Short mmCIF file of C-alpha atoms in Angstrom, two decimals:
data_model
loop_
_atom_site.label_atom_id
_atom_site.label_comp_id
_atom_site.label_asym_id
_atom_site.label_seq_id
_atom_site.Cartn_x
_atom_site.Cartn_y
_atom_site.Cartn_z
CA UNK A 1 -23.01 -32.18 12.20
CA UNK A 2 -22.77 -28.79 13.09
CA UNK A 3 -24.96 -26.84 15.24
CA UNK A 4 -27.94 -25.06 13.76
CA UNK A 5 -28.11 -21.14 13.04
CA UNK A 6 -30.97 -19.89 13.52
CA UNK A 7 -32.79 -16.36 13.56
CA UNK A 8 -34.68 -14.94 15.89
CA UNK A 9 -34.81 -11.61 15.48
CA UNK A 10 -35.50 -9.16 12.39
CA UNK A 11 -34.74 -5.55 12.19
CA UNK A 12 -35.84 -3.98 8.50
CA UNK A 13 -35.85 -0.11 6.99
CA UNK A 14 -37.12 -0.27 3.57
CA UNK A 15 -38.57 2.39 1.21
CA UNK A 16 -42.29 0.96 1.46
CA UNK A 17 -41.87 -0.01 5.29
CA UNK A 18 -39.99 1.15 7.95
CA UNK A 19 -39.88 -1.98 10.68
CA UNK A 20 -40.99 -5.19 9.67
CA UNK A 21 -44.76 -4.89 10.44
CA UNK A 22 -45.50 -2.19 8.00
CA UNK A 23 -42.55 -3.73 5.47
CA UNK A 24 -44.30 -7.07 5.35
CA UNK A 25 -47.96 -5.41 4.94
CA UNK A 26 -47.38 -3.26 2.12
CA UNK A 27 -44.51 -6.42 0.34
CA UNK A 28 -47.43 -9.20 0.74
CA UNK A 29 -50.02 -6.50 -0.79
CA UNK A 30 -47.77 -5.72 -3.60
CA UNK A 31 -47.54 -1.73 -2.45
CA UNK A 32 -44.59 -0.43 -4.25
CA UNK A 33 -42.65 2.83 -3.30
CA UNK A 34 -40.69 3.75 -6.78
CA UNK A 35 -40.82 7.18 -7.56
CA UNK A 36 -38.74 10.18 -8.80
CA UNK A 37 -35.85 11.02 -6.25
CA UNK A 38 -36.37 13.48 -4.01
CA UNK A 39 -33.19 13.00 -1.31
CA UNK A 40 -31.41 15.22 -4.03
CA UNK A 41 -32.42 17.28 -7.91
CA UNK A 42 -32.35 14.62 -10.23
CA UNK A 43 -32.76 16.55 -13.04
CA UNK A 44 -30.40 16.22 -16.00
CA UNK A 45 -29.14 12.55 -14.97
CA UNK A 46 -30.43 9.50 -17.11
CA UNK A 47 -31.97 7.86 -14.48
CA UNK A 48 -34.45 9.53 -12.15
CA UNK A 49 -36.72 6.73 -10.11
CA UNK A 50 -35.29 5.41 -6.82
CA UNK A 51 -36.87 3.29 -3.93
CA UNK A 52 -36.00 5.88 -1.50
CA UNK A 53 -37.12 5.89 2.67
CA UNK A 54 -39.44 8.72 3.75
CA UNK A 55 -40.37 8.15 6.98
CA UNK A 56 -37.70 8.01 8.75
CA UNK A 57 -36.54 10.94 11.43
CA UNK A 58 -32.98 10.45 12.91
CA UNK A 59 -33.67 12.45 16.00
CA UNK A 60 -36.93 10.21 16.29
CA UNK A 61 -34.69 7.19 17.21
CA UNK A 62 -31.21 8.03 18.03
CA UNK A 63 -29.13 10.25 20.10
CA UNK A 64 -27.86 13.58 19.45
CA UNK A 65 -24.06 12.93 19.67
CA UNK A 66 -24.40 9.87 16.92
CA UNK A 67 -25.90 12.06 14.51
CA UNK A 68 -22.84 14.16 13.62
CA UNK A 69 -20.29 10.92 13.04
CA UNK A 70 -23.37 8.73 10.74
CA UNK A 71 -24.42 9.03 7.32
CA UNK A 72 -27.66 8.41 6.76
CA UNK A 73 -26.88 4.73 5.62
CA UNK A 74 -25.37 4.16 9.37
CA UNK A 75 -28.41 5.38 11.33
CA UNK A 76 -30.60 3.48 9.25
CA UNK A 77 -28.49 -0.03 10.35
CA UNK A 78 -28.59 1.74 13.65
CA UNK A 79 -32.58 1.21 14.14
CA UNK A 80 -32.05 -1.86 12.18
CA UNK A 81 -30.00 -3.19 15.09
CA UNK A 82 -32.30 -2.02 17.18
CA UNK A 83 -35.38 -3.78 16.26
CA UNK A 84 -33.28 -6.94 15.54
CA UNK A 85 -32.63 -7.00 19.03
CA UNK A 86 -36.07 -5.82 20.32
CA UNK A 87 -37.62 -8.68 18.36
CA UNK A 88 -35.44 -11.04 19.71
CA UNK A 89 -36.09 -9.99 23.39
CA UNK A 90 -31.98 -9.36 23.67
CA UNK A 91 -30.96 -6.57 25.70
CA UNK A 92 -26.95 -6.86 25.02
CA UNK A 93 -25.77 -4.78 28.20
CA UNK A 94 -27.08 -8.04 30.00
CA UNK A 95 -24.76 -10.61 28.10
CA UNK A 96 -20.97 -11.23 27.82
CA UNK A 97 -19.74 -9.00 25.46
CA UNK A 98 -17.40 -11.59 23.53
CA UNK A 99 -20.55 -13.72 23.28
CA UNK A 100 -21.89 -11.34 20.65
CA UNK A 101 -20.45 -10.66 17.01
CA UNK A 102 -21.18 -8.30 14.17
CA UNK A 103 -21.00 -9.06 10.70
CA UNK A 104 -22.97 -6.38 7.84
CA UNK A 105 -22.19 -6.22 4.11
CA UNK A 106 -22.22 -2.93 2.84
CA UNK A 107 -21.05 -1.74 -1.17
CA UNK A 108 -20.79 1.83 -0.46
CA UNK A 109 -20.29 2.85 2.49
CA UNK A 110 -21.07 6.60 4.15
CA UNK A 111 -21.68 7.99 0.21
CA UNK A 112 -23.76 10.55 1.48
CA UNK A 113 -21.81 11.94 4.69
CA UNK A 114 -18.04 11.66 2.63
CA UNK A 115 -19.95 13.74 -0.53
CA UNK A 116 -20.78 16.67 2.07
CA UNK A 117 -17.46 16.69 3.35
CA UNK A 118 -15.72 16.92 0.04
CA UNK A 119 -17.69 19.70 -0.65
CA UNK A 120 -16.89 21.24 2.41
CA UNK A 121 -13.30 20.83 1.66
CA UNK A 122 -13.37 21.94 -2.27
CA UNK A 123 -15.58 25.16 -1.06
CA UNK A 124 -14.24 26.13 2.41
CA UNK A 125 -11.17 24.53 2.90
CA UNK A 126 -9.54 21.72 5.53
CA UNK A 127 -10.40 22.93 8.51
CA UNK A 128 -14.11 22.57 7.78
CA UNK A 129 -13.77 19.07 7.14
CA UNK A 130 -15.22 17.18 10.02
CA UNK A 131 -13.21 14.52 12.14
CA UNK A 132 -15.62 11.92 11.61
CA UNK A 133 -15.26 11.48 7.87
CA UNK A 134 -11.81 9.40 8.69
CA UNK A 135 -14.61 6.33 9.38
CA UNK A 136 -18.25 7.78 8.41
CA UNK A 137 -17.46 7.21 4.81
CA UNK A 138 -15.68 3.57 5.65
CA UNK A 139 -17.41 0.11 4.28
CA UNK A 140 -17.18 -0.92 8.02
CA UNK A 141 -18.28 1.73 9.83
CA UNK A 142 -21.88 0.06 10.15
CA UNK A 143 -20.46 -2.93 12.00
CA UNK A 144 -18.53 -0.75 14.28
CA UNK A 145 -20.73 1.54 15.64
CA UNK A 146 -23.07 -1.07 16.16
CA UNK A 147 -20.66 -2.94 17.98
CA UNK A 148 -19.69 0.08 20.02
CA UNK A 149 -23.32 0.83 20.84
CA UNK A 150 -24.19 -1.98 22.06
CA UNK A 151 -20.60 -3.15 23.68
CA UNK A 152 -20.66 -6.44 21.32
CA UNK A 153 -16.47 -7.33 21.20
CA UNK A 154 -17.02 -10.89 19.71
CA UNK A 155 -16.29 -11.82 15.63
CA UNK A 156 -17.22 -8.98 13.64
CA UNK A 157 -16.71 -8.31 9.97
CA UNK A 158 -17.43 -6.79 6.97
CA UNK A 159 -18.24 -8.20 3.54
CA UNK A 160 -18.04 -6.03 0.20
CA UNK A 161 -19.67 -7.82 -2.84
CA UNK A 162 -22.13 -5.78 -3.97
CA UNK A 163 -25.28 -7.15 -4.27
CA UNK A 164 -24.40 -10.54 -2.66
CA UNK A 165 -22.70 -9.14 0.10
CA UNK A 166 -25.63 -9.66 2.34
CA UNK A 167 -25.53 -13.27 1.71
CA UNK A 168 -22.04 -13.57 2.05
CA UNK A 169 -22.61 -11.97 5.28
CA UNK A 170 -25.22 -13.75 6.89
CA UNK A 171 -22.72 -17.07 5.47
CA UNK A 172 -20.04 -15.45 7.75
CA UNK A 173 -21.86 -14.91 10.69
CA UNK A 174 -23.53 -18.69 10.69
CA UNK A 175 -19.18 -19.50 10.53
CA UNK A 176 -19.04 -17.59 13.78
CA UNK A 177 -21.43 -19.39 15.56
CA UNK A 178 -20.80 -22.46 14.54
CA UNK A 179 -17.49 -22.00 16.11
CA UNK A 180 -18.91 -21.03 19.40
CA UNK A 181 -19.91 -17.54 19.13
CA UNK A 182 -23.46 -17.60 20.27
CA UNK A 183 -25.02 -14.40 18.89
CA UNK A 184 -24.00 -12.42 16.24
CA UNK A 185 -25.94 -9.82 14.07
CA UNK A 186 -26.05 -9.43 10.34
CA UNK A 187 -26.92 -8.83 7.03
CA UNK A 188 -26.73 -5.45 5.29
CA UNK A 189 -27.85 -2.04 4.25
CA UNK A 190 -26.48 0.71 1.88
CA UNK A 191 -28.34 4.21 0.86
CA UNK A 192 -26.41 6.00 -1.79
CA UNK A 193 -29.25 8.49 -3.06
CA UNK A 194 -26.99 11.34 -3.42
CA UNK A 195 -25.45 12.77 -6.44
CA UNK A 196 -22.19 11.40 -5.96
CA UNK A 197 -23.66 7.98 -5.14
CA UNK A 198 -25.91 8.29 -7.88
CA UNK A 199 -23.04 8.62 -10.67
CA UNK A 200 -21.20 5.82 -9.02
CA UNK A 201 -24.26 3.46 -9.71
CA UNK A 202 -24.99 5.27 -13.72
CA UNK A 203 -21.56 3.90 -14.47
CA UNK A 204 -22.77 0.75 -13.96
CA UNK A 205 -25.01 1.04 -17.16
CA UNK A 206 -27.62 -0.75 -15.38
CA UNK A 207 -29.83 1.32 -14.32
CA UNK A 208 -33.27 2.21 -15.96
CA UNK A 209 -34.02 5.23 -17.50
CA UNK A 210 -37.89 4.87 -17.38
CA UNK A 211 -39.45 7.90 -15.77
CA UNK A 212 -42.33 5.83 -15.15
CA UNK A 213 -42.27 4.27 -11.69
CA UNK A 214 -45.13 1.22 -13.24
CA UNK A 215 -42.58 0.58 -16.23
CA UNK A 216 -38.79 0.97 -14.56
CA UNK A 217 -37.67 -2.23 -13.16
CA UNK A 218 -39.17 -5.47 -15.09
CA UNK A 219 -36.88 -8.10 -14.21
CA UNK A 220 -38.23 -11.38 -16.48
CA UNK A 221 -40.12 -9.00 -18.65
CA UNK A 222 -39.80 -8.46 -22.41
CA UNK A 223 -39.22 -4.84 -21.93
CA UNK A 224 -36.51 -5.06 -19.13
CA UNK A 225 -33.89 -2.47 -19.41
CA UNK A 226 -32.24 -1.89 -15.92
CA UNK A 227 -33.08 -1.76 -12.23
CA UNK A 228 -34.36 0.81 -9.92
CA UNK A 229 -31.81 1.20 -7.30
CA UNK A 230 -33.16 1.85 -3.47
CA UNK A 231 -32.02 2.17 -0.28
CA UNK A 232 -32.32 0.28 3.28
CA UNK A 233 -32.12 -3.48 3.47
CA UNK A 234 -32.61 -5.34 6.92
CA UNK A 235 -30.47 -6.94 9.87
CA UNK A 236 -30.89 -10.29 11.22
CA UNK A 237 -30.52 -11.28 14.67
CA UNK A 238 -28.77 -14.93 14.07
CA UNK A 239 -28.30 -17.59 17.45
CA UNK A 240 -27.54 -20.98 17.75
CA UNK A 241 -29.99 -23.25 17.82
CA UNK A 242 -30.01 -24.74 21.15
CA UNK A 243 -28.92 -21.54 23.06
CA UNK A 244 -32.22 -20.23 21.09
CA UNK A 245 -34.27 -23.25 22.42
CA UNK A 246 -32.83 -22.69 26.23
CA UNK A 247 -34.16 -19.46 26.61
CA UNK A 248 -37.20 -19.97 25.05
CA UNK A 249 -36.78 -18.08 21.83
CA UNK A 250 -39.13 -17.18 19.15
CA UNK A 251 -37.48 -18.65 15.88
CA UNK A 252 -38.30 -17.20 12.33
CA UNK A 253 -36.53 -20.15 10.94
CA UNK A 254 -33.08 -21.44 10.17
CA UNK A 255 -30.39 -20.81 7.75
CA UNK A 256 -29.64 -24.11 6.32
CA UNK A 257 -27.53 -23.72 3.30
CA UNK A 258 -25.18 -20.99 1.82
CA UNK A 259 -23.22 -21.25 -1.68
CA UNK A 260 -21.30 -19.07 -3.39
CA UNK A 261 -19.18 -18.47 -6.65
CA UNK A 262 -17.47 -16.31 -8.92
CA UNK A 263 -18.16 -15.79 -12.83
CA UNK A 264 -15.35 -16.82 -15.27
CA UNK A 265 -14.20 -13.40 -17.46
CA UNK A 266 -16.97 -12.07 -20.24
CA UNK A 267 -14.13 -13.07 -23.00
CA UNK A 268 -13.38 -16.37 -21.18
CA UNK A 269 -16.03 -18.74 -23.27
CA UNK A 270 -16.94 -20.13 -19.60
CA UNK A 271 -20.74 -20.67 -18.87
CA UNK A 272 -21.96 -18.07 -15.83
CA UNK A 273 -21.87 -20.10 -12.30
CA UNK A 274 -25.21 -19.43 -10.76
CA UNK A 275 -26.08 -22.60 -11.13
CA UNK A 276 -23.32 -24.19 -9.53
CA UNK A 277 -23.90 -21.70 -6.34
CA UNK A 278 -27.31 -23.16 -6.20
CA UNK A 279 -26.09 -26.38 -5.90
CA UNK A 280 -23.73 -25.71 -3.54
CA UNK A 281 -26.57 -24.00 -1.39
CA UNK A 282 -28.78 -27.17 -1.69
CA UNK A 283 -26.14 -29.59 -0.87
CA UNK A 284 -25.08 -27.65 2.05
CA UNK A 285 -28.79 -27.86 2.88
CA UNK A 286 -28.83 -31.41 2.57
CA UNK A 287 -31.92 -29.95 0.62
CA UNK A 288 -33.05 -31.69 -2.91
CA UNK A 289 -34.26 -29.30 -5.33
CA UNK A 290 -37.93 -30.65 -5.40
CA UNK A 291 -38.23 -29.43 -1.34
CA UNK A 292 -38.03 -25.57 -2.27
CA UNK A 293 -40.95 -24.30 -2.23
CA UNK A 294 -40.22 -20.68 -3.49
CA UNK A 295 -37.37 -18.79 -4.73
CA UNK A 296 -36.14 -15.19 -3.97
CA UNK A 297 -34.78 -14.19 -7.22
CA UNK A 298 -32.41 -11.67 -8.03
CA UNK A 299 -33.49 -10.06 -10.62
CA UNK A 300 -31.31 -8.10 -12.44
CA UNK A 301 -34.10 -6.75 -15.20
CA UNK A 302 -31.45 -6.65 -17.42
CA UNK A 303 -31.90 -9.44 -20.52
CA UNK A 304 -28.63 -11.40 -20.31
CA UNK A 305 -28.59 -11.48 -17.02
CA UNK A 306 -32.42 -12.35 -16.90
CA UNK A 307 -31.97 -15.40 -19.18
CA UNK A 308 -28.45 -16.50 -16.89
CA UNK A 309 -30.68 -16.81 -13.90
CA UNK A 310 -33.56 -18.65 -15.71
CA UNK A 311 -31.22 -20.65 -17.05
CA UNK A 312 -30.10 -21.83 -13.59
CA UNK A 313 -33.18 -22.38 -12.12
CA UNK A 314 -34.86 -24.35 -15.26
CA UNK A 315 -31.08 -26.55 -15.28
CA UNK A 316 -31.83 -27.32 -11.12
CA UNK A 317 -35.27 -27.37 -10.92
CA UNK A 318 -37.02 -27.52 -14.24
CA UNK A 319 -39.18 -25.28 -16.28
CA UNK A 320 -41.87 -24.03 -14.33
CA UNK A 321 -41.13 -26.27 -11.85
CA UNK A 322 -41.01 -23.79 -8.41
CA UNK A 323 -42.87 -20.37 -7.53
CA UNK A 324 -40.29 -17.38 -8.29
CA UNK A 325 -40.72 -14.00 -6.80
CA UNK A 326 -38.80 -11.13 -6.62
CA UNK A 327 -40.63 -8.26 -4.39
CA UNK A 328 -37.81 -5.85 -4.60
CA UNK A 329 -39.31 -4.68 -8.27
CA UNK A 330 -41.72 -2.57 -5.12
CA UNK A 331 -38.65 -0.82 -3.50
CA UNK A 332 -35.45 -1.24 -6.17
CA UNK A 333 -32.57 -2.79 -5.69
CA UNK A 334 -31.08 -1.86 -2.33
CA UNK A 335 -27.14 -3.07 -3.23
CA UNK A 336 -25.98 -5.11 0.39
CA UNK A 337 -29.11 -4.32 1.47
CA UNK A 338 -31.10 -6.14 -1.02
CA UNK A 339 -30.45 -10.13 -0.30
CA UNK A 340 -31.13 -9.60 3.81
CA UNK A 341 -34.29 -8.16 2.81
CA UNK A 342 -35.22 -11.07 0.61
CA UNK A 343 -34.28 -13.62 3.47
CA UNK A 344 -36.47 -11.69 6.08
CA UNK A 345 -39.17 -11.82 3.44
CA UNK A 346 -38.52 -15.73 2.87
CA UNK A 347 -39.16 -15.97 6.14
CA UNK A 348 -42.22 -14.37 6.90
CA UNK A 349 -43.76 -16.04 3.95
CA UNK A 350 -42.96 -19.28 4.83
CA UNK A 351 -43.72 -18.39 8.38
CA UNK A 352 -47.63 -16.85 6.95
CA UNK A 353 -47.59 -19.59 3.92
CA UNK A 354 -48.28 -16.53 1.36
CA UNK A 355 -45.31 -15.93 -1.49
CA UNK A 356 -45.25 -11.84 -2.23
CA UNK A 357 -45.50 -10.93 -5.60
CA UNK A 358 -43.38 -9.38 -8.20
CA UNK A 359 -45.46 -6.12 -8.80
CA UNK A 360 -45.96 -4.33 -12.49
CA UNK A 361 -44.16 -7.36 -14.40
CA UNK A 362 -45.50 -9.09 -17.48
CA UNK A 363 -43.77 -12.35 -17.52
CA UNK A 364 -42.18 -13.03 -20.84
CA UNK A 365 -43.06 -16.56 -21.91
CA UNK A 366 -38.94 -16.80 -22.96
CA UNK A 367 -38.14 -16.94 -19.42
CA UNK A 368 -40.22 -20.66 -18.44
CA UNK A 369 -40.21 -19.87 -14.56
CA UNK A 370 -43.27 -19.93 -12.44
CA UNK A 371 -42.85 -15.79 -11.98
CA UNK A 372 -45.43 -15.01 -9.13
CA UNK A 373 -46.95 -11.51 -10.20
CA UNK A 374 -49.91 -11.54 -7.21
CA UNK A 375 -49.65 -12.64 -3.93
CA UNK A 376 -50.22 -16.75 -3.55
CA UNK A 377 -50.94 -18.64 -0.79
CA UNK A 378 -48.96 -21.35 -0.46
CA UNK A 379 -47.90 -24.17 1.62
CA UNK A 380 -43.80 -23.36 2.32
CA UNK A 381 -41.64 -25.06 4.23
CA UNK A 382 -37.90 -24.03 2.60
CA UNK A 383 -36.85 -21.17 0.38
CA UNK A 384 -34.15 -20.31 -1.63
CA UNK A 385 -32.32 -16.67 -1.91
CA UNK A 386 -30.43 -15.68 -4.69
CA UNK A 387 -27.96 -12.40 -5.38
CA UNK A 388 -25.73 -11.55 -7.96
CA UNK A 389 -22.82 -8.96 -7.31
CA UNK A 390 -21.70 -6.59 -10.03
CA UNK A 391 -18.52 -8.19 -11.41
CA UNK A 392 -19.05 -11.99 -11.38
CA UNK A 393 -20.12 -12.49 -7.36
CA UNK A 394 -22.96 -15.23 -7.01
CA UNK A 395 -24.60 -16.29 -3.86
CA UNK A 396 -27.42 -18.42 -2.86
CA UNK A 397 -28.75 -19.23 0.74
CA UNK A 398 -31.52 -21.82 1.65
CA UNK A 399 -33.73 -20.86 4.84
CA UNK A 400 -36.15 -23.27 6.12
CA UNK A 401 -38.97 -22.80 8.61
CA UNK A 402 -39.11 -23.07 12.46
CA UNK A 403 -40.01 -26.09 14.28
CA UNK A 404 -43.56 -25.85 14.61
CA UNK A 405 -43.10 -27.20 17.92
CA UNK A 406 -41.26 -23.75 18.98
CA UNK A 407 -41.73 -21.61 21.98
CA UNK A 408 -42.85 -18.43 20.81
CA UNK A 409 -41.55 -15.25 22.90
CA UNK A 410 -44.24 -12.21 22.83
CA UNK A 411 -43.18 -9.48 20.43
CA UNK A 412 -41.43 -6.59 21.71
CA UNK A 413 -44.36 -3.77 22.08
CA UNK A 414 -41.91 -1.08 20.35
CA UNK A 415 -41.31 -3.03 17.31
CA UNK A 416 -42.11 -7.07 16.85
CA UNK A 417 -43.66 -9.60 14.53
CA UNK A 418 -47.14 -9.39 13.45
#
């Protein structure tokens, strides 16, 4: 059997919380942070509502030479890292720098800090372009500066599939480890709340055009009609098992089961394959479907797409047969950064035995899931994570809870567990 991957620290920037502690308060009390866009005028588009992150100051947590070569989307995975490490009581100058890996999922890259340099180009001409946009734009520039920063030359990757990139990335890094890499970090972010980000996502024609923040994303719902996107997402600190257990590690819990598949063509006649990634997931688990206690859906809030994911859970687990949340209808959908979120969430519920609810959603009675829509105590031992990427991607990921028998490590004092 392979070793066990498991995760032991959690680094999060979200639009209602930045850090875990104040994510995890307002997602278990069903705060939400949709509201009109500010980062930019978004007057005159379709779509004005975004989950966007107001508290954070760059200069507040990073130094002055690494703010001219991020985007914003970079300095936000920068913290991420950060905490992920904090909470893990890792300080990476101290270890073997091939012993550490990076792995982050990202759809879009340094939107923000290639848009300003285009318009520096269009309006002032070449030599006002700055240097830095030859990698601040780049899918992978997340991974490498947090590599550089913190001298990790083990694996590292990227993954681009949209929304299940941060699945897919999380899958890679548990590959990396279980060939003998004992650290790596992962998951994802993206934060594309600019105008040129912002028309990348309308021509997806899923976004909702609501301009009330109570009524815009309503995945399940009878009124659903598009998502609200966001920005952030989170970064998890991922070790193996017994090199966690030898140093006396606090572990969240462990990532026991990854699947992942790819939709046939619209025009093909071939059933969607959510299902099939689910089952891959559990088998990989060695999980049956009746041991998941909650599910971290992805919900699209689109109706099709609503009615392909019931339709996989009802086929694996039965109608109403297993809670189903989705607490990104608080913040939007965050792209890479969406499914890392949802895992850190799985695992502070089952670590606090409460499932977060899906906020402002009327469950339509079409969709026979158990749709949690307040905040339910709950005995959990295993969850399962679901994201869909735009295009056909499909991932799922089964996390299951620490040993209660664990040695707990005390929480960093800058930024830790609650």
């Amino acid at each position: 059997m392979s070793p066990a991957t498991v995760v032991t620290g959690i680094g999060i920037t979200a639009p209602n919380g930045l850090g875990t502690r104040h994510y995890w308060d307002a997602t278990r009390t069903g705060r939400s942070a949709i509201a009109p866009a500010t980062r930019f005028d978004p007057t005159g588009y379709p779509a004005q509502l975004a989950g966007e992150i107001t508290d954070f100051t760059a200069e507040d947590h990073l130094p002055g030479p690494l703010l001219a070569q991020t985007d914003r989307v970079t300095r936000l995975a920068l913290l991420a890292a950060d905490w992920a490490f904090a909470d893990a009581g890792i300080t990476p100058s101290t270890l073997d720098a091939y012993a550490m890996g990076v792995v982050t999922a990202s759809s879009s890259g340094g939107f923000e800090f290639g848009q300003n340099e285009l318009r520096a180009l269009w309006s002032k001409g070449s030599r006002h372009v700055s240097a830095y946009q030859a990698f601040a734009w780049f899918y992978a520039v997340n991974t490498g500066q947090i590599s550089i920063r913190h001298g990790m030359k083990g694996p590292s990757g990227v993954v681009v599939s949209d929304q299940a990139g941060g699945l897919d990335a999380l899958a890679q890094a548990r590959r990396h480890i279980r060939k003998g890499t004992p650290l790596v970090l992962s998951g994802g972010l993206d934060a594309s709340l600019c105008p040129w980000g912002w028309v990348a996502q309308l021509a997806s024609e899923r976004l909702s055009t609501s301009r009330d923040p109570h009524r815009a994303y309503l995945p399940f719902d009878a009124a659903a009609h598009g998502h609200v996107p966001g920005e952030g997402g989170a970064l998890l600190l991922l070790e193996d098992a017994d090199a966690a257990r030898d140093r006396g590690a606090h572990v969240y819990g462990e990532i026991a089961g990854y699947g992942a598949t790819f939709d046939p063509a619209p025009t093909s006649g071939r059933p969607p394959t959510l299902r099939r990634a689910i089952e891959l997931a559990l088998d990989d688990a060695r999980t049956a479907p009746a041991d998941i206690d909650v599910v971290f859906a992805d919900a699209a809030a689109l109706p099709e797409l609503d009615r392909i994911e019931t339709r996989a859970l009802t086929d694996v687990f039965g109608a109403h047969a297993v809670p189903v949340t989705a607490p990104k209808t608080m913040i939007g959908r965050l792209n890479s950064g969406a499914a890392p979120l949802d895992v850190a969430a799985a695992l502070l519920a089952l670590r606090d035995g409460l499932i977060p609810p899906t906020v402002n959603v009327t469950p339509d009675p079409s969709h026979p899931i158990d749709l949690v829509t307040e905040a339910r105590p709950a005995a959990l031992r295993t969850a399962l994570v679901l994201a869909r990427g735009h295009g056909g991607f499909n991932s799922a990921l089964v996390v299951r809870a620490a040993d209660p028998g664990r040695h707990d490590a005390p929480a960093d004092p800058r930024e830790g567990r609650t």
